[in-house]
Coordinates of C-alpha atoms in Angstrom, one line a residue:
M1 CA -3.5 -40.1 10.2
G2 CA -2.8 -42.7 7.8
P3 CA -0.1 -42.9 5.0
A4 CA 0.4 -40.2 2.1
G5 CA -1.7 -41.3 -1.3
P6 CA 0.3 -41.9 -4.9
T7 CA 0.9 -38.8 -6.7
G8 CA -1.6 -37.1 -9.0
P9 CA -1.0 -36.7 -12.3
A10 CA 0.7 -33.8 -13.2
G11 CA -1.5 -29.8 -14.5
P12 CA -1.4 -28.4 -17.6
A13 CA 1.8 -26.6 -18.2
G14 CA 0.8 -22.7 -17.9
A15 CA 1.7 -19.6 -19.3
D16 CA 4.9 -18.6 -21.0
G17 CA 6.7 -15.5 -18.3
A18 CA 8.1 -12.2 -19.4
S19 CA 11.8 -12.6 -20.4
A20 CA 13.7 -12.1 -17.0
V21 CA 17.4 -10.8 -20.0
L22 CA 18.4 -7.1 -19.6
A23 CA 19.7 -6.4 -22.8
Y24 CA 21.2 -2.5 -22.6
T25 CA 23.8 -0.4 -24.6
F26 CA 25.9 2.9 -22.8
L27 CA 28.0 3.9 -25.2
S28 CA 30.9 7.6 -23.9
A29 CA 33.1 9.8 -25.9
R30 CA 34.5 12.6 -25.0
Q31 CA 35.6 14.9 -28.1
T32 CA 34.9 18.4 -30.5
L33 CA 32.0 18.7 -32.7
A34 CA 33.1 20.1 -36.3
Q35 CA 31.0 23.3 -36.7
G36 CA 27.6 23.2 -38.9
S37 CA 26.3 18.9 -38.9
S38 CA 28.2 16.5 -37.3
F39 CA 28.3 13.6 -35.4
V40 CA 28.9 12.4 -32.5
D41 CA 32.0 8.2 -33.1
F42 CA 31.3 6.9 -29.0
T43 CA 34.5 5.7 -28.5
G44 CA 33.9 3.3 -24.8
V45 CA 31.1 0.7 -25.5
H46 CA 29.4 -1.3 -22.1
S47 CA 27.4 -4.4 -22.5
G48 CA 25.0 -6.4 -19.9
S49 CA 25.9 -9.8 -21.6
T50 CA 22.7 -8.9 -23.3
P51 CA 24.0 -5.9 -25.8
A52 CA 21.5 -3.7 -27.3
V53 CA 23.0 -3.0 -30.4
T54 CA 26.5 -2.8 -31.9
H55 CA 29.0 0.4 -32.5
A56 CA 30.5 1.3 -35.2
D57 CA 32.3 4.8 -36.6
G58 CA 29.3 6.6 -35.7
T59 CA 26.5 4.1 -36.0
I60 CA 24.9 3.1 -33.7
E61 CA 22.6 -1.0 -35.5
I62 CA 20.2 -2.2 -33.9
P63 CA 19.8 -5.8 -33.6
A64 CA 16.6 -7.2 -32.9
S65 CA 13.4 -5.7 -32.9
G66 CA 11.6 -3.7 -30.2
T67 CA 10.7 -0.7 -28.5
Y68 CA 14.5 0.9 -27.5
R69 CA 15.0 3.3 -24.2
V70 CA 17.3 5.7 -25.5
T71 CA 19.2 8.1 -24.1
Y72 CA 21.4 11.2 -24.5
V73 CA 23.7 13.5 -22.3
A74 CA 25.9 16.3 -23.9
A75 CA 27.6 18.3 -21.3
P76 CA 30.2 21.0 -23.3
D77 CA 33.2 22.3 -20.6
A78 CA 32.4 25.9 -19.8
G79 CA 34.3 28.0 -21.9
S80 CA 36.2 31.5 -21.9
T81 CA 35.5 35.1 -21.8
S82 CA 32.8 34.8 -25.2
T83 CA 34.6 37.2 -27.3
I84 CA 32.2 37.6 -30.3
S85 CA 28.4 38.4 -30.7
I86 CA 26.4 35.5 -33.3
G87 CA 23.9 36.1 -35.1
A88 CA 19.8 36.3 -34.5
S89 CA 19.8 33.5 -36.7
D90 CA 22.8 31.1 -35.2
S91 CA 22.3 27.7 -32.7
S92 CA 23.3 25.6 -31.8
K93 CA 21.6 22.0 -31.1
Y94 CA 21.5 18.2 -30.3
W95 CA 19.8 15.4 -31.9
L96 CA 18.5 12.5 -31.9
S97 CA 18.1 10.3 -36.1
H98 CA 16.9 7.2 -36.6
N99 CA 17.5 5.6 -40.0
G100 CA 19.0 9.6 -40.6
S101 CA 16.2 11.3 -39.6
A102 CA 15.8 13.8 -36.3
I103 CA 13.9 12.3 -33.8
D104 CA 11.9 15.3 -33.1
S105 CA 11.6 14.6 -28.9
S106 CA 15.2 14.0 -29.2
V107 CA 16.7 17.6 -29.4
V108 CA 17.5 20.3 -27.2
S109 CA 18.7 23.3 -28.7
R110 CA 21.7 25.1 -26.2
P111 CA 20.6 28.9 -24.8
I112 CA 21.7 32.1 -25.6
F113 CA 22.2 34.6 -23.5
D114 CA 21.0 37.6 -25.9
V115 CA 21.6 41.7 -23.9
N116 CA 20.4 44.2 -26.1
I117 CA 22.0 47.8 -24.2
A118 CA 20.5 50.6 -26.5
L119 CA 24.1 51.9 -27.4
I120 CA 25.7 50.6 -25.5
L121 CA 26.1 47.1 -26.2
T122 CA 24.8 44.4 -28.1
L123 CA 25.4 40.6 -27.0
R124 CA 24.1 37.4 -28.9
T125 CA 26.2 33.8 -27.1
I126 CA 25.7 30.9 -26.0
V127 CA 25.4 29.9 -22.8
Q128 CA 28.9 28.1 -22.0
G129 CA 28.4 24.6 -20.6
G130 CA 25.7 23.2 -18.6
S131 CA 24.6 19.8 -19.9
Y132 CA 21.7 18.9 -22.7
S133 CA 19.7 15.7 -22.3
A134 CA 16.7 14.1 -23.5
T135 CA 14.6 10.8 -23.5
S136 CA 13.4 8.8 -26.9
Y137 CA 11.5 5.8 -27.0
V138 CA 11.8 4.2 -30.5
N139 CA 10.0 1.6 -32.4
A140 CA 12.6 -0.5 -34.2
Q141 CA 13.7 -3.3 -36.8
A142 CA 16.5 -4.6 -36.8
G143 CA 18.8 -3.7 -38.7
D144 CA 18.1 -0.3 -38.4
T145 CA 20.9 3.0 -37.2
L146 CA 20.4 5.6 -34.3
R147 CA 23.3 8.5 -34.3
L148 CA 23.8 11.2 -32.5
E149 CA 24.5 14.4 -34.3
S150 CA 24.4 18.5 -33.7
M151 CA 24.0 21.1 -36.4
T152 CA 26.5 24.8 -35.4
T153 CA 26.7 27.9 -37.4
P154 CA 29.8 28.1 -37.7
G155 CA 31.6 31.7 -36.5
I156 CA 30.3 29.3 -33.0
R157 CA 33.0 28.2 -30.2
I158 CA 32.5 24.1 -30.0
P159 CA 33.9 23.1 -26.8
E160 CA 34.9 19.7 -26.0
T161 CA 32.0 18.0 -25.4
A162 CA 31.5 14.2 -22.5
F163 CA 28.4 12.4 -24.2
T164 CA 26.5 9.9 -22.8
L165 CA 23.8 7.8 -24.7
V166 CA 22.0 4.5 -23.0
V167 CA 20.2 2.6 -25.3
E168 CA 17.7 -0.3 -23.4
R169 CA 15.7 -2.9 -25.7
I170 CA 12.5 -2.6 -23.3
S171 CA 10.3 -4.7 -25.1

């Protein structure tokens, strides 16, 4: 075996690889929402080294254009015995809004227990407890806003609810 030869010339630069930056933000709150239209004002905010969003006064702002995966969970406390029946069109639901418009895939209605025993009992009430969640993908521009909202018909008991929202920038 002979001595090693001289080093050859450098090759061309390779293509850029995928970004290794993981941008996410986890928001949490525990509150009782108002009857009618309301929104969640998150009080706990935790992010990775690169936050996916910023938060102020219940509004979540997107700092960079891209695609975001947004998941929320609403977990109302289990209530006491229902003592009132609600109307046929009464409801309670949650949804995520993007720039003030509801994202259809994020709308979740709380289930209603409906009993009608002829001449004895008629009862229609929101099922207590449980958890409700949805995941949506949002194509957003820098400066766009997100908000977790709810609508509950007046007269429906609204329990204290634990909310979590996870926002991840995926592209």
